[in-house]
Structure formats: structure tokens, C-alpha cells
Coordinates of N, CA and C in Angstrom, one line a residue:
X229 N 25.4 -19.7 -39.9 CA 24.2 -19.8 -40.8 C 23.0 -19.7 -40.0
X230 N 21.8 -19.9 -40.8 CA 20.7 -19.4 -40.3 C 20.3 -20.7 -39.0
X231 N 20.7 -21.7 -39.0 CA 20.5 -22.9 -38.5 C 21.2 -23.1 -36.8
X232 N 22.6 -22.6 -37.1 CA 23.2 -22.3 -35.9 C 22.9 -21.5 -35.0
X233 N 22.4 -20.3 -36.2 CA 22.1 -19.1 -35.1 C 20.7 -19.2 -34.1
X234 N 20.3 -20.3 -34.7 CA 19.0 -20.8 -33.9 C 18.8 -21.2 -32.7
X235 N 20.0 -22.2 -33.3 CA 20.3 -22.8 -31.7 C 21.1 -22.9 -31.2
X236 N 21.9 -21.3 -31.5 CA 22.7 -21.1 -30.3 C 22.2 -20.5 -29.2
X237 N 22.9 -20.6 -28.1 CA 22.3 -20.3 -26.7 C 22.2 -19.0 -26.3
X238 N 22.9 -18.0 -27.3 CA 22.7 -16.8 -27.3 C 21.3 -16.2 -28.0
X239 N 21.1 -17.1 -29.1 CA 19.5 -16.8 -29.5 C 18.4 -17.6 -29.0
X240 N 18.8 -18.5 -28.0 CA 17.7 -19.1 -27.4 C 17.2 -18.3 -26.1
X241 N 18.7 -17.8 -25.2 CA 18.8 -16.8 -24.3 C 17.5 -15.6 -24.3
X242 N 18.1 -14.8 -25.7 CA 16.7 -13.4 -25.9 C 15.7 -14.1 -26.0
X243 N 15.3 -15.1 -27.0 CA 14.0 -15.8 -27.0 C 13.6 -15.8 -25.9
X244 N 14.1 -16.2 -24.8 CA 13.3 -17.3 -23.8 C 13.2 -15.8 -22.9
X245 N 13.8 -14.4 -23.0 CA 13.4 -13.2 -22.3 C 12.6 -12.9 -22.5
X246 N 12.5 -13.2 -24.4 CA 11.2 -11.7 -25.4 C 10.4 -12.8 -24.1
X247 N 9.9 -14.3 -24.4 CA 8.2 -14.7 -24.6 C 7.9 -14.6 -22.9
X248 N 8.8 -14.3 -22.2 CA 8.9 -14.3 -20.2 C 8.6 -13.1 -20.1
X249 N 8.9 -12.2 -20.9 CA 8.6 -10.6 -20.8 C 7.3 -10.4 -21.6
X250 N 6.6 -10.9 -22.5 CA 5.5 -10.5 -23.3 C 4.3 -11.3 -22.5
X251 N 4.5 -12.5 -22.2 CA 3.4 -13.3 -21.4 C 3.3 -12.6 -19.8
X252 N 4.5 -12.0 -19.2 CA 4.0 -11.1 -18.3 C 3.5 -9.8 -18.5
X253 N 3.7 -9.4 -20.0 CA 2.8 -8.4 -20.2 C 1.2 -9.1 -20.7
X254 N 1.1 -9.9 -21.1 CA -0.4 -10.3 -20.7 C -1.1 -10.3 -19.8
X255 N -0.1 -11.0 -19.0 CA -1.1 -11.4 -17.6 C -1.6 -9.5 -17.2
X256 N -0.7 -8.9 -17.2 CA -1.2 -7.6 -16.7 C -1.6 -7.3 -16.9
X257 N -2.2 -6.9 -18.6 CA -3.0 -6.2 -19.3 C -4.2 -7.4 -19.0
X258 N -4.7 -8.5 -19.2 CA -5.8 -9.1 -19.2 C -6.1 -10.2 -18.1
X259 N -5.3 -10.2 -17.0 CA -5.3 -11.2 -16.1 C -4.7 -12.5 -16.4
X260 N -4.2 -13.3 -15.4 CA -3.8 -14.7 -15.9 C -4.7 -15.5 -17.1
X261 N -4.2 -15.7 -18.2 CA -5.0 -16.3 -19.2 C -3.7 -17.2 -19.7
X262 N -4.8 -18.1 -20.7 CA -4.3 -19.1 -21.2 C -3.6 -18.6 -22.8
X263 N -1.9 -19.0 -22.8 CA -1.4 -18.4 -24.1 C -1.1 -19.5 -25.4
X264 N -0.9 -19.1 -26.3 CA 0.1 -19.7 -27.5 C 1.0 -19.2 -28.2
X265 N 2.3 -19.9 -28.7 CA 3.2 -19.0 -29.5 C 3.1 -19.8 -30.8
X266 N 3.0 -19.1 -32.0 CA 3.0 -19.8 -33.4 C 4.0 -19.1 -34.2
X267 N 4.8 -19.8 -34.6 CA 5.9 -19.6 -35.3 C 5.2 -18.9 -36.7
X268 N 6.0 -17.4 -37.2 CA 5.7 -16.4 -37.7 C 7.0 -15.9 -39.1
X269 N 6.6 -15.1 -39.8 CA 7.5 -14.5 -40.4 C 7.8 -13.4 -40.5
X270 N 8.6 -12.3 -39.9 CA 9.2 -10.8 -40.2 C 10.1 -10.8 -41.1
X271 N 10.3 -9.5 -41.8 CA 11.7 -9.7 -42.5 C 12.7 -9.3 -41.6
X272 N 12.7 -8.6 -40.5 CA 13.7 -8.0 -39.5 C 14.0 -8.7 -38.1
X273 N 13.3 -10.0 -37.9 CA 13.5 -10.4 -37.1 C 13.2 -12.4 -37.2
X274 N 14.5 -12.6 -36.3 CA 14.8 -14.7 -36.8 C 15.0 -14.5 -35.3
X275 N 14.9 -15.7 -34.8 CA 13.3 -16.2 -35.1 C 12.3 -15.1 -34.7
X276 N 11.1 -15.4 -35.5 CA 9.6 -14.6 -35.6 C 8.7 -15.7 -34.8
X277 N 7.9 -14.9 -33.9 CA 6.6 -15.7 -33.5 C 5.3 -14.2 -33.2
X278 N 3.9 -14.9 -33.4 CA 2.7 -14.3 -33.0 C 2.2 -14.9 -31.5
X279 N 1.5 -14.1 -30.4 CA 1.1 -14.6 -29.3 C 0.3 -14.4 -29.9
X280 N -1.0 -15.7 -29.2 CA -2.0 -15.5 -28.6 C -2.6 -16.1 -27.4
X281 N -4.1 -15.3 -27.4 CA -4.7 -15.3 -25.9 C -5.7 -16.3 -26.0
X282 N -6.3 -17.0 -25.3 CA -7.3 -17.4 -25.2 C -8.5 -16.8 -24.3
X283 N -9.4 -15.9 -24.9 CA -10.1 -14.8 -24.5 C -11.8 -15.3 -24.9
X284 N -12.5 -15.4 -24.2 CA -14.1 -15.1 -24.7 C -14.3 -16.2 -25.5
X285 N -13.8 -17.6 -24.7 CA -14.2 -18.8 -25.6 C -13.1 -18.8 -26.8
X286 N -12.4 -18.3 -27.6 CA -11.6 -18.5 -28.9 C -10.0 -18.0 -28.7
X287 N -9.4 -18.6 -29.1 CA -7.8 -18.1 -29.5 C -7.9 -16.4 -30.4
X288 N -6.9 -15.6 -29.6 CA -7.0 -14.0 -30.6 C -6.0 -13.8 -30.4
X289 N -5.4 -13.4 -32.0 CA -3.6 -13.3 -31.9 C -3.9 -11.6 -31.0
X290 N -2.6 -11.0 -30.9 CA -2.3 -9.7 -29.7 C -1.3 -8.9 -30.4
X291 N -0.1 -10.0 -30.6 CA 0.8 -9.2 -31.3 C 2.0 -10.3 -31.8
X292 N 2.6 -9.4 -32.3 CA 4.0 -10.8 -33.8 C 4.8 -10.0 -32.8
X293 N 6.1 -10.8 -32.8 CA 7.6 -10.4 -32.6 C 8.3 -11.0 -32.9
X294 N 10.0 -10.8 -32.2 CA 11.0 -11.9 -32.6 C 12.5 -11.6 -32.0
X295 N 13.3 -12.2 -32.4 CA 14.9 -11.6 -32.0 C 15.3 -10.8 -33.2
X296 N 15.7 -9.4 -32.9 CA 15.9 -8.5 -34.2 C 17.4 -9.5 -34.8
X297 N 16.6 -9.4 -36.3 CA 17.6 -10.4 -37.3 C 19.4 -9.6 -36.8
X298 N 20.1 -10.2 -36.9 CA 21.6 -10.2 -37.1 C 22.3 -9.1 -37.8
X299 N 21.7 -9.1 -39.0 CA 21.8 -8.0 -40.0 C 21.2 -6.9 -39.8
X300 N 20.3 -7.1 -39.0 CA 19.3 -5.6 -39.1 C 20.8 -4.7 -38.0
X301 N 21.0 -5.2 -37.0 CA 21.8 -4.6 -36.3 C 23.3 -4.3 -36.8
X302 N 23.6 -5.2 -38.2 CA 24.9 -4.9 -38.9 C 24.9 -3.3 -39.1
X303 N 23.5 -3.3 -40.0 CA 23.6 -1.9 -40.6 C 23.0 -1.0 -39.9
X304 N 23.1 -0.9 -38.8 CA 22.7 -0.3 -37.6 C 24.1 0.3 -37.3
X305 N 25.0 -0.2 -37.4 CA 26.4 0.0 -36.7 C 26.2 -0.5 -35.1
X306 N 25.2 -1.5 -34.8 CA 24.9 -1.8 -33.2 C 25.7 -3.3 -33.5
X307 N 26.7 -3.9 -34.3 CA 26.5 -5.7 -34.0 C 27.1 -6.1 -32.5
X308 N 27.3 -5.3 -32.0 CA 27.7 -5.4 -30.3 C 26.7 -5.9 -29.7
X309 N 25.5 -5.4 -29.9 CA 24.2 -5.2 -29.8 C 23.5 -6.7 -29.5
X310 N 22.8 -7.1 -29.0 CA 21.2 -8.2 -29.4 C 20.0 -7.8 -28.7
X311 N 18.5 -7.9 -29.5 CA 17.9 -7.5 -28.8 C 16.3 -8.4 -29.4
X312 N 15.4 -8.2 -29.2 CA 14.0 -8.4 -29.8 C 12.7 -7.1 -29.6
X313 N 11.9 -7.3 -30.5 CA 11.2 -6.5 -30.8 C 9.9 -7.1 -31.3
X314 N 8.7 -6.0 -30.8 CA 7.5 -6.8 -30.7 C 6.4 -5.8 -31.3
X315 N 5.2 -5.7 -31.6 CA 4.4 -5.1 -32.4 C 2.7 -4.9 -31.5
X316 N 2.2 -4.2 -31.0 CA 0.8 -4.8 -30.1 C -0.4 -4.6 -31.1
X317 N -1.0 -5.5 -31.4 CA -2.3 -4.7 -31.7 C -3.0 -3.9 -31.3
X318 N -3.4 -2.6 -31.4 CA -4.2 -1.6 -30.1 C -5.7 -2.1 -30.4
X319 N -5.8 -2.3 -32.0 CA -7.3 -2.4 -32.1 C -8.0 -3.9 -31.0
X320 N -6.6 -5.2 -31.1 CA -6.9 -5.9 -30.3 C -7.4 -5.9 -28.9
X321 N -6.5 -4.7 -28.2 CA -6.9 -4.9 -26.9 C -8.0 -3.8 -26.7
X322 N -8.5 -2.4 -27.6 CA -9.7 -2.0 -27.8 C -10.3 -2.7 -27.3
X323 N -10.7 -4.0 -28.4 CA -11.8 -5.2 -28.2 C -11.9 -5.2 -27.3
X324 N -11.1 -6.0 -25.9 CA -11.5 -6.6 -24.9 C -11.6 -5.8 -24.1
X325 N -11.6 -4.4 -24.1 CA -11.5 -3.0 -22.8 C -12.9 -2.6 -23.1
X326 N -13.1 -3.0 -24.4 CA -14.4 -2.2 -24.6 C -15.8 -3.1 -25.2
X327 N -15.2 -4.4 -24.8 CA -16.1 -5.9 -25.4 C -16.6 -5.4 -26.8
X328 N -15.9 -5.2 -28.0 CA -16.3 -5.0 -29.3 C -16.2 -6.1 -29.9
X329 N -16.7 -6.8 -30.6 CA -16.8 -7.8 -31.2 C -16.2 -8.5 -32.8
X330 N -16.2 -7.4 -33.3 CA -16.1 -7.2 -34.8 C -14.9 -6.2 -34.9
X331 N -13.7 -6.5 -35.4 CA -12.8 -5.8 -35.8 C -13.2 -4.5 -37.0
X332 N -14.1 -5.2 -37.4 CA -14.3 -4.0 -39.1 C -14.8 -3.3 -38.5
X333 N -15.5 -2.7 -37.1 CA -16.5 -1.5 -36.7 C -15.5 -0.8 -36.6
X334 N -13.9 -0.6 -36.2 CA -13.2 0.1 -36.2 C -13.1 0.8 -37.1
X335 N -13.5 0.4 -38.4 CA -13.4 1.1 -39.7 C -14.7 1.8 -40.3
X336 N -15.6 1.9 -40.0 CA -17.3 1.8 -39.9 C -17.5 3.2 -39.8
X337 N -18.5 3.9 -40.6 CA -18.8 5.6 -40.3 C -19.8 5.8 -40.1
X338 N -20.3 4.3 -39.0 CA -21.9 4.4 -38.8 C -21.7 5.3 -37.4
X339 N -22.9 6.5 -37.0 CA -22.8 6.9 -35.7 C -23.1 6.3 -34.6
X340 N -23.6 5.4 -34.7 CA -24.4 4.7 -33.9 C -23.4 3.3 -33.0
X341 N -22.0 3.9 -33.9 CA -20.8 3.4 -33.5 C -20.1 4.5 -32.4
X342 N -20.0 5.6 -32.9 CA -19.0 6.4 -32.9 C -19.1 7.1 -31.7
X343 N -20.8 7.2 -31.8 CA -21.4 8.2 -30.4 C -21.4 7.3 -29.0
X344 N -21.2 6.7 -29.1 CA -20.9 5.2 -27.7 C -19.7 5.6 -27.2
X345 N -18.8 5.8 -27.6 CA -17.2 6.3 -26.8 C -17.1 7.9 -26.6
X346 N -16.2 8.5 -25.7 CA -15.8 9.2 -25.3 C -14.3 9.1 -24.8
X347 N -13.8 10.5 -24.7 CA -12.2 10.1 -24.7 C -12.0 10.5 -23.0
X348 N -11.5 9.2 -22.5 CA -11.4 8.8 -21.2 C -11.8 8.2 -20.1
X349 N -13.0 7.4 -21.2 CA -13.6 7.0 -20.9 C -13.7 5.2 -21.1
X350 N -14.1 4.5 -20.3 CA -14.2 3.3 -21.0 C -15.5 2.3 -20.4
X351 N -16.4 2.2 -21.5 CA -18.0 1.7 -21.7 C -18.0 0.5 -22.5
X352 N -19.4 -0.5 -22.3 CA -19.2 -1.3 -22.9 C -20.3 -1.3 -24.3
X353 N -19.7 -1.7 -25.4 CA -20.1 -1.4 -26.8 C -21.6 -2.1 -26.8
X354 N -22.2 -1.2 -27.0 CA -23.5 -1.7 -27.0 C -24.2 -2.2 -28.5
X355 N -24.3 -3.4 -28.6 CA -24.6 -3.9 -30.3 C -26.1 -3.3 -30.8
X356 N -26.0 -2.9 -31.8 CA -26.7 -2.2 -32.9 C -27.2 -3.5 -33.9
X357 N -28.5 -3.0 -34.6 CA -28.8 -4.0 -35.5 C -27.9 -4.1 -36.8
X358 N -27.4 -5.4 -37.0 CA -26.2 -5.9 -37.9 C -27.6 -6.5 -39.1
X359 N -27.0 -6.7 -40.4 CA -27.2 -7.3 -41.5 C -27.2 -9.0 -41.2
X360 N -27.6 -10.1 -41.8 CA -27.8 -11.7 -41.3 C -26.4 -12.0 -41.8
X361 N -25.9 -12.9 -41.3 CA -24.6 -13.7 -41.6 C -25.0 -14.3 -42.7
X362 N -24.3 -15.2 -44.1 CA -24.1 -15.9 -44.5 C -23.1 -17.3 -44.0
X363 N -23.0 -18.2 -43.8 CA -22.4 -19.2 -43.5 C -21.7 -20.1 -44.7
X364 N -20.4 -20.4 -44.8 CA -20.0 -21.3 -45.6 C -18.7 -22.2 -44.9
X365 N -19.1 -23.4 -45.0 CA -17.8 -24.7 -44.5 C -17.1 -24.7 -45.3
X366 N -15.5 -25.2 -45.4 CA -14.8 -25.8 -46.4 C -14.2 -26.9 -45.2
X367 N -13.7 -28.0 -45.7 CA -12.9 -29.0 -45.0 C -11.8 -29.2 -46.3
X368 N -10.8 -30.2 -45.8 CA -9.5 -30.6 -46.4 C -8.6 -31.1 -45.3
X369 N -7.7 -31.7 -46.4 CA -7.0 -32.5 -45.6 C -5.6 -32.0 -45.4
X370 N -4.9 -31.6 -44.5 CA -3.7 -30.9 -43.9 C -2.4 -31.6 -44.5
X371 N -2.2 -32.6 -44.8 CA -1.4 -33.9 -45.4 C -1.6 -34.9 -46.5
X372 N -0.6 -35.7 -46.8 CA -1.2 -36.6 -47.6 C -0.7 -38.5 -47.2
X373 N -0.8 -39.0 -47.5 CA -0.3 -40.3 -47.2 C 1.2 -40.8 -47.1
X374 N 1.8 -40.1 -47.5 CA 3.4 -40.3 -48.0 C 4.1 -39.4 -46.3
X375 N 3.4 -38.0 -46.0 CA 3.3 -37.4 -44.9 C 2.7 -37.5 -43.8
X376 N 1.8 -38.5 -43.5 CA 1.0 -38.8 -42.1 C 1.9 -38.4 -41.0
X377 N 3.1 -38.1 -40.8 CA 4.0 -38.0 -39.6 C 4.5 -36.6 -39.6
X378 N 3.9 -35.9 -40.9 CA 4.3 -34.6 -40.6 C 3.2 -33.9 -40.9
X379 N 3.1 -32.7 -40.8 CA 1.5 -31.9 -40.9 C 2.5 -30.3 -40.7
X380 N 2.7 -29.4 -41.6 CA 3.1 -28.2 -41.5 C 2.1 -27.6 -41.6
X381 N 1.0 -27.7 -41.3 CA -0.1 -26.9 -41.7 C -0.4 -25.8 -40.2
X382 N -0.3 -24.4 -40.9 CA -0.4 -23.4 -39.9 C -1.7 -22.7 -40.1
X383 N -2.8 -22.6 -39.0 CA -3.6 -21.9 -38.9 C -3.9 -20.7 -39.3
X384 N -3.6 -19.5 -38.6 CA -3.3 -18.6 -39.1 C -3.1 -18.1 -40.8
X385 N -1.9 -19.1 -41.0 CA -1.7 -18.9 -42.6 C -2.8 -18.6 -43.5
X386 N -4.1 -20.1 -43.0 CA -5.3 -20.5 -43.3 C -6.0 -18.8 -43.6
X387 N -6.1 -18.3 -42.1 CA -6.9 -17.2 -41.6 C -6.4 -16.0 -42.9
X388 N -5.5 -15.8 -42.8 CA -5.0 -14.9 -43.5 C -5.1 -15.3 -45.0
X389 N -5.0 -16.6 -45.7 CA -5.4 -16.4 -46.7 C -7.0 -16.3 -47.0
X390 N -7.8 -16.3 -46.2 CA -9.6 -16.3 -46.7 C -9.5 -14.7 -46.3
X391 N -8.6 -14.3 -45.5 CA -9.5 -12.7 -45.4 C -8.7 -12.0 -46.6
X392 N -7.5 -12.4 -46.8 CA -6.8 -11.7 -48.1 C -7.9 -11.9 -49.3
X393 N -8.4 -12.9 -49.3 CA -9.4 -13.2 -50.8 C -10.9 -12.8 -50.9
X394 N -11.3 -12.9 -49.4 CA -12.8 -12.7 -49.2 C -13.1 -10.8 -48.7
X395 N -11.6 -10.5 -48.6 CA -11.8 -9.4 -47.9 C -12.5 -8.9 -46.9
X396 N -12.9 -7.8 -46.5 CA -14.3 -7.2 -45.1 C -15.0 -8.0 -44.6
X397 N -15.7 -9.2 -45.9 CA -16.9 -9.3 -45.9 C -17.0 -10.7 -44.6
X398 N -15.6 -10.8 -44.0 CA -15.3 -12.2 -43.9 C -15.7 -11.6 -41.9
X399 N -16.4 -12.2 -41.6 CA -16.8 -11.8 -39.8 C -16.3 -12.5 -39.3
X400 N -16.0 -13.9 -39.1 CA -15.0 -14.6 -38.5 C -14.9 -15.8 -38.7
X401 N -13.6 -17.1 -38.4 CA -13.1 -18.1 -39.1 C -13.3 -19.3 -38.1
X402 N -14.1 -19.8 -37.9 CA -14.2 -20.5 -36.4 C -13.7 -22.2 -36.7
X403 N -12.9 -23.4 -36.2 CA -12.6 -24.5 -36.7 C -14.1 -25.0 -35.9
X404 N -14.7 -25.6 -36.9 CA -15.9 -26.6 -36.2 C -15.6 -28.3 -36.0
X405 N -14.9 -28.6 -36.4 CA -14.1 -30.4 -36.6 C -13.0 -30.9 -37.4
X406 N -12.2 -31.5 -36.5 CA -10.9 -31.8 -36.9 C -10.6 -33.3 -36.5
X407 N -10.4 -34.4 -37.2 CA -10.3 -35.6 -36.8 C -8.4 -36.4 -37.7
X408 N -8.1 -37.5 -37.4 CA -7.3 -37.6 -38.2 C -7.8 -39.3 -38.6
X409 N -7.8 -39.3 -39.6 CA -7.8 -41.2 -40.4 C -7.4 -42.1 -39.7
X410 N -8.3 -43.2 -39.1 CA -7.2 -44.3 -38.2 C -6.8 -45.2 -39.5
X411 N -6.9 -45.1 -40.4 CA -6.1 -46.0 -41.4 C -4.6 -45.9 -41.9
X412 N -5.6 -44.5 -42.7 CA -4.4 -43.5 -43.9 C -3.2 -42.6 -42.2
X413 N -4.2 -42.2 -41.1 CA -2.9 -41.3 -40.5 C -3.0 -39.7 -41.1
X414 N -3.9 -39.5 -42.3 CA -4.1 -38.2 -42.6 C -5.1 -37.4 -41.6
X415 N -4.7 -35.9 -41.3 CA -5.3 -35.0 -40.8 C -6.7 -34.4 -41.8
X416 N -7.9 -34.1 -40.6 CA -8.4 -33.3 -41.9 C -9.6 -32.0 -40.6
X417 N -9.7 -31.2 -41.3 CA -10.3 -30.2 -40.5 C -11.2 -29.2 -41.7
X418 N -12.2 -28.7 -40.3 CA -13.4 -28.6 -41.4 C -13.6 -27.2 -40.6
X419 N -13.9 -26.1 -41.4 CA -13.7 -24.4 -40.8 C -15.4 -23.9 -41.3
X420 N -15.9 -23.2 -40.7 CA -17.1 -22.4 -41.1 C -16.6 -20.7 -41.3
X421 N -17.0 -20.4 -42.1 CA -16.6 -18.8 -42.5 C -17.6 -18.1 -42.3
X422 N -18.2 -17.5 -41.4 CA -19.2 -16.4 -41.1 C -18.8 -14.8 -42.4
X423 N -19.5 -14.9 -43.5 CA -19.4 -13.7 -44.2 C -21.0 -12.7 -43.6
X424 N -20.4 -11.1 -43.6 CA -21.3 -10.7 -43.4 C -21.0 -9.1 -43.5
X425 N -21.9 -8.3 -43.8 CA -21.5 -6.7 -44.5 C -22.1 -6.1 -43.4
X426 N -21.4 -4.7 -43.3 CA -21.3 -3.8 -42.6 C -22.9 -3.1 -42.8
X427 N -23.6 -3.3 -44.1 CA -24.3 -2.0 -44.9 C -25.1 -2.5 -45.3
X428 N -25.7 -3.7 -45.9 CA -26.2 -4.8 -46.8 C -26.8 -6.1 -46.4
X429 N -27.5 -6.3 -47.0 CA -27.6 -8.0 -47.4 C -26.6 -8.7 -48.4
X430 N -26.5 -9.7 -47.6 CA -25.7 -10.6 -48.8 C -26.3 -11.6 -49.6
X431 N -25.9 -12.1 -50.5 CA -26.4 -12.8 -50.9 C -26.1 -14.1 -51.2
X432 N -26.7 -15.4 -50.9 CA -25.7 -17.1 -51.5 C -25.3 -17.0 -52.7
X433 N -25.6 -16.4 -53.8 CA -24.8 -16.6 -55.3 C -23.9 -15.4 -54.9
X434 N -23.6 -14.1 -54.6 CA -22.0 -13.1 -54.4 C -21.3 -14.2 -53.6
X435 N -22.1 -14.8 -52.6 CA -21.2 -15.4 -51.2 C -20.4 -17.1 -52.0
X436 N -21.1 -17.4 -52.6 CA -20.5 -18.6 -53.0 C -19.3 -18.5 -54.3
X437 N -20.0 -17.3 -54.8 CA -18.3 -17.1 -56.3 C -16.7 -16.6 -54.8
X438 N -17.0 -16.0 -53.6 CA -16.0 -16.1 -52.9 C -15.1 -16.9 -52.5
X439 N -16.9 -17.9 -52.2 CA -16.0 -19.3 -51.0 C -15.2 -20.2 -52.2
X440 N -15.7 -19.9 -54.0 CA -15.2 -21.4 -54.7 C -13.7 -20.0 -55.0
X441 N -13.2 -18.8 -54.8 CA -12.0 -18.4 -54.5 C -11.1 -19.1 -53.6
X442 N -11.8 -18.9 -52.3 CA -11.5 -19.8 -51.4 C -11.1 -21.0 -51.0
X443 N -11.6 -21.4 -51.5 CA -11.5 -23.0 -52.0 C -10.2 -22.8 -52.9
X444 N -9.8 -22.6 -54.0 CA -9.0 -22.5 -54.8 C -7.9 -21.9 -54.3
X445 N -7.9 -21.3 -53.4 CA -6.3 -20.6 -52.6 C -5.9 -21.5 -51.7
X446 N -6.9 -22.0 -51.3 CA -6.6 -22.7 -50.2 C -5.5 -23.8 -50.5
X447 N -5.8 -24.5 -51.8 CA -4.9 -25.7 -52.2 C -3.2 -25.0 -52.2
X448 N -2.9 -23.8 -52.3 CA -1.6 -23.4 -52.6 C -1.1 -23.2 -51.1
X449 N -1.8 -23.7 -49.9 CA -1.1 -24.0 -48.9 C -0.6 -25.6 -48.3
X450 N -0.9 -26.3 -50.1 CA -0.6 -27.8 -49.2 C -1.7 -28.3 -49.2
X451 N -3.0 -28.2 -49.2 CA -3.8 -28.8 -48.3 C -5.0 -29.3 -49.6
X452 N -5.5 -30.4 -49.6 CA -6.2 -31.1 -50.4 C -7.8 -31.3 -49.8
X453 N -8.8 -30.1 -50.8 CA -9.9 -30.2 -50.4 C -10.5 -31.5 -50.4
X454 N -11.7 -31.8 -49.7 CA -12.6 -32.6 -49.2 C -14.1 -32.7 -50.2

């Protein structure tokens, strides 16, 4: 079952290759840096994890992998076979080859983008006048009292659901304070959402019918706003 196969020594074996083989592909591509592995979901691959780097002041995932699931190799006609398999962001490491800041310029049909690169070249992105940020906090609590000794609460998860709901508009997810209750034992953490448009002004009444979305998804991971 799914439980054995975890921790048998055969799937701990590839594990412990994939993250010795991927972290040495960091170091090459960006120099010795500081990493993380966070436990992830594929459908094709048990166990699933995301790296990340610690780059330019902040945690930036790179890429998801895992040990290709059991079955995927059934119907493969390979079950002889074990192996893992990994995914890279290109746009990620763009970023840091070319100090870009903002993932959405990749998608942007401003020229003032576009005329900066050449092919074979590598320059550093020179910033252009942007539209003003909007800023919005949310805090909550990761747990409840019954659970002070456990806390599933995954980051990422977080990240992914404000950009699934806020869409484009969302520039980046930064944690500004995180403390836990010396009474209750409850976690609680408090995020600032930089919203901001490619093209526009934004405005606090569009920006706030987002964040009270936000707010409201947020609870379907567990977590009890503040």
C-alpha cells in the first residue's frame, strides 16, 4: 500500500538520489545557496516534492518532482523499472540570469520589454515605469486549540490559492509576521498581497471585492481568519 511504499528503502533509496541530484543541480546553475523541500502533489509521481531556493532575500520555488508513481511504470510495461522525474521552471531561472522581477512581464506586449533582449545574449532587465501597487494584509490562524501540536498548514498551498482567485493582478505574496499563542499554542501569520496591473491604475474598492474573495478561500484551507 501507499504507506509501505513510502517507507520502504527502495523508495527512500530514489528519493534520497532525485533531492542529491537536483540540489547539485542548483548549486551549478546558481552557486551554493540555501534550499527547501516542501511536500507536493503530482498525479504521476509518490512521493511529490517542490524545491526551493533562497535567492534575492526570499524563498522561489524552481521546480516540483518525485519518484515516478508505481503504476505509471505498470502501464508502461517498465515495472522492472524505478525512477524519478522532475519539471524546471525556465521562466524561473530567466529571472535570475536576467534579474527580472515580475513573472507576468514574461507575458507583457509592452516593447519596452521586449527590445531589451537579444538571442544570445544575456543583459540585465532594466525597469521601466510600472503602475503604483495596492497593498492588502490578511492574518489567521493555521490551527485551532484542540490542534496546537499539529499545524498542516502549507505555504505554498496559501500562494496558490490567492493567485488562483486574484489572478495577474497579484505581484507578490510576502509573510510580514508570524507568532504562536503562549497560552492557547495556536499559530497565526499575517501575509501582505502586493496587487498591481501591468496597464492601469488600480483601484481600493476593485482591490478590496478581491481580497474579501480571498479572505473567503482562504478558510477552505483550514485556517481561521483574524
Amino acid at each position: 500500500n501507499e504507506e509501505q511504499w513510502l517507507q520502504s528503502p527502495e523508495c527512500q533509496l530514489i528519493e534520497a538520489d532525485l533531492k542529491a541530484t537536483l540540489e547539485g543541480l542548483m548549486d551549478h546553475l546558481f552557486g551554493p545557496t540555501e534550499k527547501r523541500w516542501n511536500d507536493d502533489f503530482f498525479p504521476f509521481t509518490q512521493p511529490s516534492y517542490e524545491l526551493e531556493i533562497y535567492h534575492n532575500d526570499e524563498w522561489m520555488e524552481v521546480l516540483g518532482c518525485g519518484v515516478i508513481h508505481e503504476q505509471v511504470l505498470h502501464l508502461s510495461n517498465r515495472s522492472d523499472r524505478r525512477g524519478w522525474a522532475f519539471g524546471l521552471g525556465l521562466e524561473r531561472l530567466a529571472m535570475i540570469l536576467f534579474k527580472i522581477p515580475d513573472i507576468r512581464l514574461f507575458w507583457t506586449e509592452d516593447e519596452r520589454f521586449h527590445r531589451q533582449f537579444k538571442e544570445g545574449q544575456i543583459v540585465e532587465f532594466q525597469p521601466y515605469s510600472k503602475f503604483p501597487p495596492v497593498f492588502k494584509d490578511i492574518a489567521f490562524w493555521t490551527n485551532d486549540e484542540r490542534t496546537t501540536n499539529q499545524d498542516d498548514f502549507v505555504e505554498n498551498d496559501f500562494f496558490d490559492l490567492v493567485r488562483s482567485t486574484a489572478g495577474d493582478l497579484v505581484e507578490k505574496i510576502e509573510l510580514i509576521d508570524s507568532f504562536t499563542h503562549p497560552k492557547t499554542g495556536r499559530s497565526s501569520r499575517c501575509y501582505r498581497i502586493s496587487y498591481r496591473s501591468m496597464d492601469r491604475n488600480l483601484t481600493n474598492e476593485e482591490i478590496d471585492g478581491l481580497q474579501f474573495k480571498v479572505r473567503d478561500e482562504t478558510a477552505t484551507l483550514g485556517c481561521e481568519l483574524r
